[in-house]
GROMACS .gro file of C-alpha atoms in nm:
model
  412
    1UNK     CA    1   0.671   5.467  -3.438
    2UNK     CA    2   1.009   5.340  -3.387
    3UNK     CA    3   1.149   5.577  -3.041
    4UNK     CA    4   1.571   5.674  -3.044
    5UNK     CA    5   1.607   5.533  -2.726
    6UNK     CA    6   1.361   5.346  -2.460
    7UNK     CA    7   1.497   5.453  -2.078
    8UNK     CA    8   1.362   5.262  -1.795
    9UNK     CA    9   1.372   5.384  -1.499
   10UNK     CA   10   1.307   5.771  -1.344
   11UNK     CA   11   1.527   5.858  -1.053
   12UNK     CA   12   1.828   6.034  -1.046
   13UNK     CA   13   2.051   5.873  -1.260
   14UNK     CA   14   1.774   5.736  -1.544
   15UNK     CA   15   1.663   6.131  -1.570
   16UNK     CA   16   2.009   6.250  -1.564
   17UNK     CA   17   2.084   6.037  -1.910
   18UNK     CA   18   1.727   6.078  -2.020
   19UNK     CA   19   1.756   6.463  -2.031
   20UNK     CA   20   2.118   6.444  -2.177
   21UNK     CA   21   1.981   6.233  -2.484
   22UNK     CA   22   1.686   6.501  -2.529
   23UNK     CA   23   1.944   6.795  -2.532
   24UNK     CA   24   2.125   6.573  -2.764
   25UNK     CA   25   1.818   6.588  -3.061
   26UNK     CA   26   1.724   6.201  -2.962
   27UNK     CA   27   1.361   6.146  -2.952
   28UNK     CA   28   1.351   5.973  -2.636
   29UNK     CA   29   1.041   5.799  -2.468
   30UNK     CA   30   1.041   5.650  -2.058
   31UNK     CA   31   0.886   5.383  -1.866
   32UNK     CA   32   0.808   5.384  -1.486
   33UNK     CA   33   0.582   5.237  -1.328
   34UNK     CA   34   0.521   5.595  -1.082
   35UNK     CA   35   0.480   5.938  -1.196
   36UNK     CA   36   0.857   6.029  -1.303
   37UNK     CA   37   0.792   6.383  -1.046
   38UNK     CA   38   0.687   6.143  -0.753
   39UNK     CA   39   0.958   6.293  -0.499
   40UNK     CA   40   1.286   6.116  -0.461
   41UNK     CA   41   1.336   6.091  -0.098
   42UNK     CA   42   1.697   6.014  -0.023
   43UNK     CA   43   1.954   6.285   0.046
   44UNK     CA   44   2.208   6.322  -0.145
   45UNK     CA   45   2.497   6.512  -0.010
   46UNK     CA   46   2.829   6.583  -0.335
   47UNK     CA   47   3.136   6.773  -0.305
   48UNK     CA   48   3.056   7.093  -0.505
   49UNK     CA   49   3.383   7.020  -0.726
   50UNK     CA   50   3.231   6.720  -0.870
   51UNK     CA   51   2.923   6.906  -1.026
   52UNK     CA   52   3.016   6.945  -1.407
   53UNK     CA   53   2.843   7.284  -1.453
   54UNK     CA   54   2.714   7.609  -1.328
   55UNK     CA   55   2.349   7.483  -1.394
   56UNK     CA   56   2.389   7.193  -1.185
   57UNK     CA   57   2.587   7.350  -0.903
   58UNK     CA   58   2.291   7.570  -0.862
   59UNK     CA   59   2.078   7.245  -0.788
   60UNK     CA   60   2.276   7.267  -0.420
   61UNK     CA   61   2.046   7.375  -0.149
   62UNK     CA   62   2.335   7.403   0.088
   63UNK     CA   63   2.710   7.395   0.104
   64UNK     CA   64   2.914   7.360   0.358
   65UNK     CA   65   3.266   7.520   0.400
   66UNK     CA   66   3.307   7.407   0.731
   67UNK     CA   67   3.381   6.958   0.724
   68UNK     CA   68   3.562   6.763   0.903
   69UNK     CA   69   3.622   6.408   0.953
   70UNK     CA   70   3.665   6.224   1.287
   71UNK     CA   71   3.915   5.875   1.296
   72UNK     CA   72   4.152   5.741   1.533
   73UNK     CA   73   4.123   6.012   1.774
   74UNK     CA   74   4.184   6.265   1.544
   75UNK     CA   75   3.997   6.559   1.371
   76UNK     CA   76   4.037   6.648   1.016
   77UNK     CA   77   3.955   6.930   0.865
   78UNK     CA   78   3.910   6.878   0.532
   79UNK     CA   79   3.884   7.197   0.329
   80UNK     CA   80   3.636   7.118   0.080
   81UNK     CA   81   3.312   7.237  -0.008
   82UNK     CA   82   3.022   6.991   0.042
   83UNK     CA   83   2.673   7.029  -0.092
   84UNK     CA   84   2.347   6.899  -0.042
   85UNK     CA   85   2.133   6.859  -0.380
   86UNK     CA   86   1.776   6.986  -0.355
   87UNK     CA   87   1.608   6.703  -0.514
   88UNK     CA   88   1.290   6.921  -0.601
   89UNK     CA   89   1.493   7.168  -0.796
   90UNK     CA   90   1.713   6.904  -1.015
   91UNK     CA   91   1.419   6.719  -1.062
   92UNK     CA   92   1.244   6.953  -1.217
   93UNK     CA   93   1.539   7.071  -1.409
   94UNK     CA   94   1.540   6.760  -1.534
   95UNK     CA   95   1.189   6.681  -1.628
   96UNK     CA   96   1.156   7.035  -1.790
   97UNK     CA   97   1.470   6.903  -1.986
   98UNK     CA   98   1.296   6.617  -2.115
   99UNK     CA   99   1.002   6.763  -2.171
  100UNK     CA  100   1.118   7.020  -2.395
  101UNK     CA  101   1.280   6.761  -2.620
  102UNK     CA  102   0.917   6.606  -2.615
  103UNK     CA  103   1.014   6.276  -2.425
  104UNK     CA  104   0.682   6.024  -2.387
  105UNK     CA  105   0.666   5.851  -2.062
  106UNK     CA  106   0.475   5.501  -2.004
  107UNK     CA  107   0.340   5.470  -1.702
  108UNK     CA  108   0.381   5.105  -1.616
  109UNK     CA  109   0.615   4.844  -1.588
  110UNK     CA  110   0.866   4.687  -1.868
  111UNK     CA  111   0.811   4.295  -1.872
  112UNK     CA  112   1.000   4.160  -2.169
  113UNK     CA  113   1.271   4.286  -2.452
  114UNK     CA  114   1.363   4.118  -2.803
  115UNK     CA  115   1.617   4.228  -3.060
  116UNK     CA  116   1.611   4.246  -3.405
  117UNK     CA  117   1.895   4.380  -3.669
  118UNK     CA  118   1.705   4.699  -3.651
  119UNK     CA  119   1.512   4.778  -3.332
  120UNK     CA  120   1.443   4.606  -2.977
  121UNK     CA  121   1.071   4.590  -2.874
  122UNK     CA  122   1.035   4.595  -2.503
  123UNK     CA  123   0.644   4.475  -2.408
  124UNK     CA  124   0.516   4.711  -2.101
  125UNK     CA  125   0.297   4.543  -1.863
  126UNK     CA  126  -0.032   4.599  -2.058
  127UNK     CA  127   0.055   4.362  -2.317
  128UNK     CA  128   0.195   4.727  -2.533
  129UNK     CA  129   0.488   4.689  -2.717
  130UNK     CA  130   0.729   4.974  -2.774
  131UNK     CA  131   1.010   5.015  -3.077
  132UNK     CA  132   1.298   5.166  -3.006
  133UNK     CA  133   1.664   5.159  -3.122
  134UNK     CA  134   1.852   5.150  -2.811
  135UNK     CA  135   1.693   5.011  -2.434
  136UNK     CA  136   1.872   5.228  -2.162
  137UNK     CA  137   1.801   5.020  -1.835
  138UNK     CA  138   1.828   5.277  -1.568
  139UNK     CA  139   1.597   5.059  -1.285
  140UNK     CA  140   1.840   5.006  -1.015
  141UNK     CA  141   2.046   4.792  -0.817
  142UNK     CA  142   1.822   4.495  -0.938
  143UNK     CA  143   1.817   4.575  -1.303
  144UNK     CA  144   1.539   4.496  -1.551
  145UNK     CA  145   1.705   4.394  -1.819
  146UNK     CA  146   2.043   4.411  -1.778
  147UNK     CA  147   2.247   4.121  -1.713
  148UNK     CA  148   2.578   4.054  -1.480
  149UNK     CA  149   2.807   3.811  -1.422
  150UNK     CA  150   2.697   3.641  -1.054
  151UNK     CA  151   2.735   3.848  -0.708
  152UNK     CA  152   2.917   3.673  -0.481
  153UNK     CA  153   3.009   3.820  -0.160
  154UNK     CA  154   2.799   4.117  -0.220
  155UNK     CA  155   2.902   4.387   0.069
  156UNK     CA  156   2.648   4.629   0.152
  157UNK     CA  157   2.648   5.006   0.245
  158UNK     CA  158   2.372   5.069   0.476
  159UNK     CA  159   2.231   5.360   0.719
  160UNK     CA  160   1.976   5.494   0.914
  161UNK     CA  161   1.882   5.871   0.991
  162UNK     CA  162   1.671   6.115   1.120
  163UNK     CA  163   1.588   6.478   1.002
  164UNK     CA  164   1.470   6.674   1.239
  165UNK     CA  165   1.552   6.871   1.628
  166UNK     CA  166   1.714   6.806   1.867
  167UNK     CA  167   1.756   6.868   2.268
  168UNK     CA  168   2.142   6.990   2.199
  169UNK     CA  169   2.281   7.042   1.861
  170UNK     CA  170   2.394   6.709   1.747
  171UNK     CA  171   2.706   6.879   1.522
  172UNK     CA  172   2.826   7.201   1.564
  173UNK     CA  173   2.658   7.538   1.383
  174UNK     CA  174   2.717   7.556   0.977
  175UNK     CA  175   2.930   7.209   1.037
  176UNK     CA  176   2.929   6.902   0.795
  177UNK     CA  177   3.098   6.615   0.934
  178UNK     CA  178   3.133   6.345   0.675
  179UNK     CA  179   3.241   6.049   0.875
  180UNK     CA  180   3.314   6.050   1.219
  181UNK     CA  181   3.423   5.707   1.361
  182UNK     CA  182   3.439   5.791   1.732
  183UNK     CA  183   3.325   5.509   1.913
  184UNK     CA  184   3.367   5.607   2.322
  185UNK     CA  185   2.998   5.541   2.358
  186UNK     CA  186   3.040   5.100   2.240
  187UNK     CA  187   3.188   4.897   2.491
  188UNK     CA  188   3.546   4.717   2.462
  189UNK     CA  189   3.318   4.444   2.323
  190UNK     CA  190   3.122   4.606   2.096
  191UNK     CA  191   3.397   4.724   1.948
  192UNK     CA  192   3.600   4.404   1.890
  193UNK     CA  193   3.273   4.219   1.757
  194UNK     CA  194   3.051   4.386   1.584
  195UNK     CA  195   3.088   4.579   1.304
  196UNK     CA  196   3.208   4.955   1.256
  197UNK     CA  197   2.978   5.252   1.191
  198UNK     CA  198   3.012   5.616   1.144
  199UNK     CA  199   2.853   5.928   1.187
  200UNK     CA  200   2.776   6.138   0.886
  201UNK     CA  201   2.567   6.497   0.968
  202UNK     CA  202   2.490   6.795   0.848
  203UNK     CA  203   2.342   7.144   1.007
  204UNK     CA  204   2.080   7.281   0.885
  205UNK     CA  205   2.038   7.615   1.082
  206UNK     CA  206   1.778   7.693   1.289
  207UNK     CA  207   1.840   7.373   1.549
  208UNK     CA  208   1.717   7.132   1.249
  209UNK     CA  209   2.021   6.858   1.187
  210UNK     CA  210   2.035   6.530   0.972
  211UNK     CA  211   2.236   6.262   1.149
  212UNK     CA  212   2.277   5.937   0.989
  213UNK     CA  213   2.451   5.627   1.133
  214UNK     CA  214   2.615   5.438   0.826
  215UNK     CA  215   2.823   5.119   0.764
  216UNK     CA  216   3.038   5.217   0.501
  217UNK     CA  217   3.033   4.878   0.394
  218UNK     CA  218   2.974   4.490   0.540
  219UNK     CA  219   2.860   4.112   0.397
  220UNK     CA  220   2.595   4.078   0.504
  221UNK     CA  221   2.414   4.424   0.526
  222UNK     CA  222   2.459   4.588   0.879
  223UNK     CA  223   2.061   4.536   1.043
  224UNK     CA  224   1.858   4.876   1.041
  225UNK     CA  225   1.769   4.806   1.398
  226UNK     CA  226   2.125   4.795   1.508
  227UNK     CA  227   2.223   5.122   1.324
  228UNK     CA  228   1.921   5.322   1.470
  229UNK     CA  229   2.081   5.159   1.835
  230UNK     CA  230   2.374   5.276   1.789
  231UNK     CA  231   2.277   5.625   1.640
  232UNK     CA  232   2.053   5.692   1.978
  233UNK     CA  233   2.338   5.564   2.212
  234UNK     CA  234   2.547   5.798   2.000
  235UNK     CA  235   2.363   6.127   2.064
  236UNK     CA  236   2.266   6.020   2.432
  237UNK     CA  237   2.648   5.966   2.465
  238UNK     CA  238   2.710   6.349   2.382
  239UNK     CA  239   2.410   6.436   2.600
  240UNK     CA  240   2.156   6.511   2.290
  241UNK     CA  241   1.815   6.312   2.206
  242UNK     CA  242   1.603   6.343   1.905
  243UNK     CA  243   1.300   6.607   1.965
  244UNK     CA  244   1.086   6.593   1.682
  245UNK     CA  245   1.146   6.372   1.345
  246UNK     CA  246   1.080   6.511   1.013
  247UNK     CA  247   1.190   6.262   0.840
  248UNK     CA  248   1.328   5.860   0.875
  249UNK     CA  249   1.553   5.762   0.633
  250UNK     CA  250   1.685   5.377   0.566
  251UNK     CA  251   1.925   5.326   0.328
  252UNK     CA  252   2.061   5.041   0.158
  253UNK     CA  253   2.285   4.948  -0.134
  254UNK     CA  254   2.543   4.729  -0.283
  255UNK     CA  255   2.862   4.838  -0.300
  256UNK     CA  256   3.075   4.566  -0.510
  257UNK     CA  257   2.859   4.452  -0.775
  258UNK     CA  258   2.959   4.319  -1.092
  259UNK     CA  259   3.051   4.523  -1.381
  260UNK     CA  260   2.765   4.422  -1.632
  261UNK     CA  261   2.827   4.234  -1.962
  262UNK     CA  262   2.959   4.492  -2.234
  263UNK     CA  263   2.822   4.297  -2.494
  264UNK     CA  264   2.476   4.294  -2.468
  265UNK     CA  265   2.257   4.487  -2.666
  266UNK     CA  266   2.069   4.675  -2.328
  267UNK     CA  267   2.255   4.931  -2.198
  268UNK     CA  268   2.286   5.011  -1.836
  269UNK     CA  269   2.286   5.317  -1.617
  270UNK     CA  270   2.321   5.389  -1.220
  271UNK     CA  271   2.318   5.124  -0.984
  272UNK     CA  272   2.201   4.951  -1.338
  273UNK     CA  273   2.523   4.982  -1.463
  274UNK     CA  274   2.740   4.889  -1.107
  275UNK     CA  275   2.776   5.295  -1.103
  276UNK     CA  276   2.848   5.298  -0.760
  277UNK     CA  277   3.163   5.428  -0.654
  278UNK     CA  278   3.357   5.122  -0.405
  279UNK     CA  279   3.585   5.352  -0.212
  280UNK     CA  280   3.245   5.593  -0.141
  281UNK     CA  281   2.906   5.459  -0.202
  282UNK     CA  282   2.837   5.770  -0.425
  283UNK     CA  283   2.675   5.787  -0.782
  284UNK     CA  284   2.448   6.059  -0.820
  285UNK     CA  285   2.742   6.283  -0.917
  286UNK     CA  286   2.918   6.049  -1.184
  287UNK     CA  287   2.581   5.954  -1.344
  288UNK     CA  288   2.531   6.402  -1.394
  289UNK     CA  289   2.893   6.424  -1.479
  290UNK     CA  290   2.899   6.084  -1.728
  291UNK     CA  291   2.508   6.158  -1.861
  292UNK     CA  292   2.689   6.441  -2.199
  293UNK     CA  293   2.927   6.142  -2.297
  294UNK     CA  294   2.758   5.817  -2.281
  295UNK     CA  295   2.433   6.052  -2.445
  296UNK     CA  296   2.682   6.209  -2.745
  297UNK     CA  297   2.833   5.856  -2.787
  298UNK     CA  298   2.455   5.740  -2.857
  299UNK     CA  299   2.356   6.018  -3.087
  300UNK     CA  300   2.633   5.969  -3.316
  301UNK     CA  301   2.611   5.552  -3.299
  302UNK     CA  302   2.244   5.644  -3.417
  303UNK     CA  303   2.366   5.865  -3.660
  304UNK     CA  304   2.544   5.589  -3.860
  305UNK     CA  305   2.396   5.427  -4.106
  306UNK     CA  306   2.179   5.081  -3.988
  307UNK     CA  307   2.331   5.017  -3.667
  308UNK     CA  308   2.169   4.761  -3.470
  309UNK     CA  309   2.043   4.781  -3.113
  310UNK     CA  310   2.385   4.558  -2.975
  311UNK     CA  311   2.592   4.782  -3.213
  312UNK     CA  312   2.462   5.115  -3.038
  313UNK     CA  313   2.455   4.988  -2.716
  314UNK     CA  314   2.842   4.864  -2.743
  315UNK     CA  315   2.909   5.222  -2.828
  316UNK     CA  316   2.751   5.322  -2.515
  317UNK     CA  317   2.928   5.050  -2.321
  318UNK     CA  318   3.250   5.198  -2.437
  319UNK     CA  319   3.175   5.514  -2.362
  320UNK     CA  320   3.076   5.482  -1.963
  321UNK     CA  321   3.344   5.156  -1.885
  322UNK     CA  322   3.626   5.307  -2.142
  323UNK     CA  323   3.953   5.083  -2.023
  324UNK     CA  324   4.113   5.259  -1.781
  325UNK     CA  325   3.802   5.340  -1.576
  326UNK     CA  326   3.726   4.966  -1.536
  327UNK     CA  327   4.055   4.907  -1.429
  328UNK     CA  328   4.043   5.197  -1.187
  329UNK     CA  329   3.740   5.056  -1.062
  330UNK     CA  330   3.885   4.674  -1.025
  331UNK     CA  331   4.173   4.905  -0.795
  332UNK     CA  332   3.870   5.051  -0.606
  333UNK     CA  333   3.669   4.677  -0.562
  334UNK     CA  334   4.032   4.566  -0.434
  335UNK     CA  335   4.066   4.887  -0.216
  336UNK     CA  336   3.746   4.811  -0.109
  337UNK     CA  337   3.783   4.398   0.006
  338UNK     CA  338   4.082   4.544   0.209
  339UNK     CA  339   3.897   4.771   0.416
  340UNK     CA  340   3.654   4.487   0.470
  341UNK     CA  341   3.898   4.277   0.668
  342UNK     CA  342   3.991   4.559   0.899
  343UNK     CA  343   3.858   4.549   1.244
  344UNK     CA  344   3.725   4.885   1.425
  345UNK     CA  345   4.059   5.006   1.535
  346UNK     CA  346   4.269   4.947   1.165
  347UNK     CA  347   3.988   5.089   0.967
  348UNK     CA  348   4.000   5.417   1.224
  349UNK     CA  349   4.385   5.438   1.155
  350UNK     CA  350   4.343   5.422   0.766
  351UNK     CA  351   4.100   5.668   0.755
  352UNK     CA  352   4.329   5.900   0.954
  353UNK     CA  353   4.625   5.828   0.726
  354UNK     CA  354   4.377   5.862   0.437
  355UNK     CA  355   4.284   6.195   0.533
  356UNK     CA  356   4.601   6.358   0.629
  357UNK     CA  357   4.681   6.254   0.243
  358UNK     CA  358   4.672   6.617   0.045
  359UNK     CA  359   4.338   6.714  -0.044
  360UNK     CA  360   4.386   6.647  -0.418
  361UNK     CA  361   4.451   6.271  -0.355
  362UNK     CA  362   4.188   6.192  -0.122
  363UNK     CA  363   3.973   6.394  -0.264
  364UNK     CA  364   4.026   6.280  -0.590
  365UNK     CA  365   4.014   5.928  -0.508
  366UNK     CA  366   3.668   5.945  -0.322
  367UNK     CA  367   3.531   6.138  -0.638
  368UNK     CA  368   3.668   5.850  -0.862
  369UNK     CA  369   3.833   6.165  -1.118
  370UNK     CA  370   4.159   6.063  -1.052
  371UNK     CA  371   4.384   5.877  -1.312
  372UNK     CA  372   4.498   5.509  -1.253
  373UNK     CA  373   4.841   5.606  -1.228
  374UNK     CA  374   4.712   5.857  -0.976
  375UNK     CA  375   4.500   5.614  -0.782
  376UNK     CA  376   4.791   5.386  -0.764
  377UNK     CA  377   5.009   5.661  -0.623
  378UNK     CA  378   4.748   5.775  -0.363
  379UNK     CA  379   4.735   5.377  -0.231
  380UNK     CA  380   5.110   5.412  -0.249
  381UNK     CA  381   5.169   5.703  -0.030
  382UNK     CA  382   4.842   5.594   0.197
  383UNK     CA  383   5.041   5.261   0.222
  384UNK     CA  384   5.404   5.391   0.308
  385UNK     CA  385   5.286   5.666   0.574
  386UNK     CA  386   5.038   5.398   0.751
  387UNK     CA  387   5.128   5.249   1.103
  388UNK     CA  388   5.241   4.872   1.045
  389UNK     CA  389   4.905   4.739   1.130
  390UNK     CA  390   4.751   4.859   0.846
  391UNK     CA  391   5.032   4.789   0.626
  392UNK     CA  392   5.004   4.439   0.702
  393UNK     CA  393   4.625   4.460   0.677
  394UNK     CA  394   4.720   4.602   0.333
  395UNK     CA  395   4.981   4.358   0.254
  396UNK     CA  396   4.771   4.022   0.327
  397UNK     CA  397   4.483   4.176   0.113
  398UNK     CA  398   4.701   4.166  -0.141
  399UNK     CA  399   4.819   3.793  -0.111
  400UNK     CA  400   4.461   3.684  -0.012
  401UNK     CA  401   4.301   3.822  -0.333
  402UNK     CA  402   4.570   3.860  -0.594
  403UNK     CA  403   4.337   3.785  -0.909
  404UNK     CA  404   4.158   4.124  -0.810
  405UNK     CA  405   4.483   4.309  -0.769
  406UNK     CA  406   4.642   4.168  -1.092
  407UNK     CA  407   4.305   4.212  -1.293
  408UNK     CA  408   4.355   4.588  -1.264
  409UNK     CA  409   4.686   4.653  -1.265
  410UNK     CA  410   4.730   4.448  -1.586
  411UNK     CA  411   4.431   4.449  -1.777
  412UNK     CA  412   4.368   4.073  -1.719
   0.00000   0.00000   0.00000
């Protein structure tokens, strides 16, 4: 039997689309090589705006009215409500999803793919082939199938935290602090040499916390050893110490990876599909807010008459990179190489301009739901109202990389 659509891949994202093409009528069918419910074990924190529906904004085990931000000696209050997303629950929402549009899932690896006019059979690592019309890759950063132009200068967001108690309360009661760049506890040195990090935490109630020490981005990947360092001299610094772990988490992902090739006949998804926001790090919301579309725009591709497998997945292509949100993102990949060049003390400054911006414009612009001509206006005003080091920062970006900045502002 020839399946709708072939998804590889079972965590957020690849579930996300998967259930979206069952609601859709598609008979779908998956392939991971671990039980699809095997716990996802990252947290993954989402402003509460960005969550498309009721349904899903129920998945949030906590919210957080109370977040600030922490740059250049300055605290912002940002007046937004951030959520944590119980994985349990929108797994399970998800599965349930799939399973009620009676999705199949292979329990093993994909190995190959080949395309005909009509179908692409993808052989699974017991020498099984399966039929299908469309192959979603949904695997990761390091895709199965789907191919990219080549990575170079791959910057990498990276952290290390700790769930658990603590000997004083790391951030204060019913507080989410989303990035605090204080750095009193480094020396001069330190902070001239090595490369800035950030605090991101979250209360839990009840003395249990989740601090996190994260490099928002850096070629090559800021060491896990350093992070924890710097995380430990952190607390100690504000008189606090870790009492009991729950839970270690390392985390580690590219940030400017090539937009695939929208012409071949797999179709990507997630970190698959270069999902991952440059100006944030974040995907888990745009792959539940994108997951309706790019499934509809499927559905009816299937529904015409003898499409082939590059055919459908072109009309998927379309349908997550439409025009203006690949130029948007070649704004955010510039956005992003400029921020790279900034020492410790620049990058602090442009995050406090950056957050004194008005809510809809940052907020906006780390969401990635803004339009280009409002993403160029936000760099604009975040531009004009910076001090003059970080408009030249700004300024030489833009002469040392012009290709990237002319690419999305006209099309090229």
């Amino acid at each position: 039997m020839v399946v709708d659509v072939l998804v590889i891949g079972a965590g957020p994202a690849g579930l996300a689309l998967a259930a979206a093409l069952c609601e859709a009528g598609l008979y779908v069918a998956g392939v991971t090589p671990a039980d699809p419910a095997l716990p996802w074990l990252n947290t993954y924190g989402i402003w509460e705006d960005e969550l498309p529906t009721p349904t899903l904004a129920a998945m949030l085990r906590r919210r957080w009215t109370d977040c600030v931000a922490y740059a250049a000696g300055e605290e912002h209050r940002l007046e937004r409500v951030y959520g944590l997303l119980d994985n349990s629950r929108l797994q399970v929402h998800l599965l349930e999803t799939c399973e009620r549009g009676a999705m199949r899932w292979h329990r093993q690896m994909a190995r190959t793919v080949e395309h005909s006019a009509a179908y692409s059979s993808v052989t699974l690592n017991d020498g099984s082939v399966v039929q299908t019309r469309l192959v979603v890759d949904a695997s990761g950063h390091t895709p199965v199938f789907v191919q990219r132009p080549p990575a170079v200068g791959v910057a990498y967001q990276a952290a290390y935290g700790v769930v658990g108690t603590f000997t004083q309360p790391p951030v204060r009661d019913g507080r989410l602090v989303l990035m605090d760049y204080r750095s009193d506890h480094l020396t001069e040195t330190e902070r001239r040499s090595e490369p800035p990090t950030f605090l991101y935490a979250m209360d839990f109630g009840n003395g249990r916390c989740f601090v996190e020490e994260t490099s928002l981005a850096h070629a090559p990947a800021v060491p896990f050893d350093l992070l924890k360092a710097r995380l430990h001299r952190r607390l100690a610094y504000h008189g606090c110490a870790v009492a009991e772990i729950e839970h270690e988490e390392y985390c580690l992902f590219p940030m400017n990876m090539p937009v695939p090739y929208l012409d071949q006949p797999v179709l990507g998804y997630g970190g698959a599909a270069s999902m991952v926001h440059p100006a944030s790090g974040y995907q888990v919301g745009a792959a539940l807010r994108n997951a309706p579309t790019v499934a509809q725009a499927i559905a009816e591709a299937l529904a015409t008459p003898d499409p082939s497998p590059a055919q459908i997945a072109r009309v998927g292509w379309n349908a997550l990179w439409p025009a203006e949100r690949l130029r948007k993102h070649r704004l955010y990949l510039f956005g992003l190489q400029t921020l790279l060049s900034f020492d410790e003390s620049q990058l602090q400054r442009f995050f406090a301009t950056f957050f004194r911006l008005p809510r809809q414009s940052w907020g906006g612009y780390l969401s990635n739901t803004l339009s280009m001509s409002e993403v160029m206006q936000t760099m604009a005003r975040t531009f004009l109202a910076a001090p003059m080091d970080v408009r030249g920062g700004l300024m030489a970006a833009a002469f040392q990389h012009p290709g990237m900045l002319a690419r999305a502002l006209w099309n090229a």
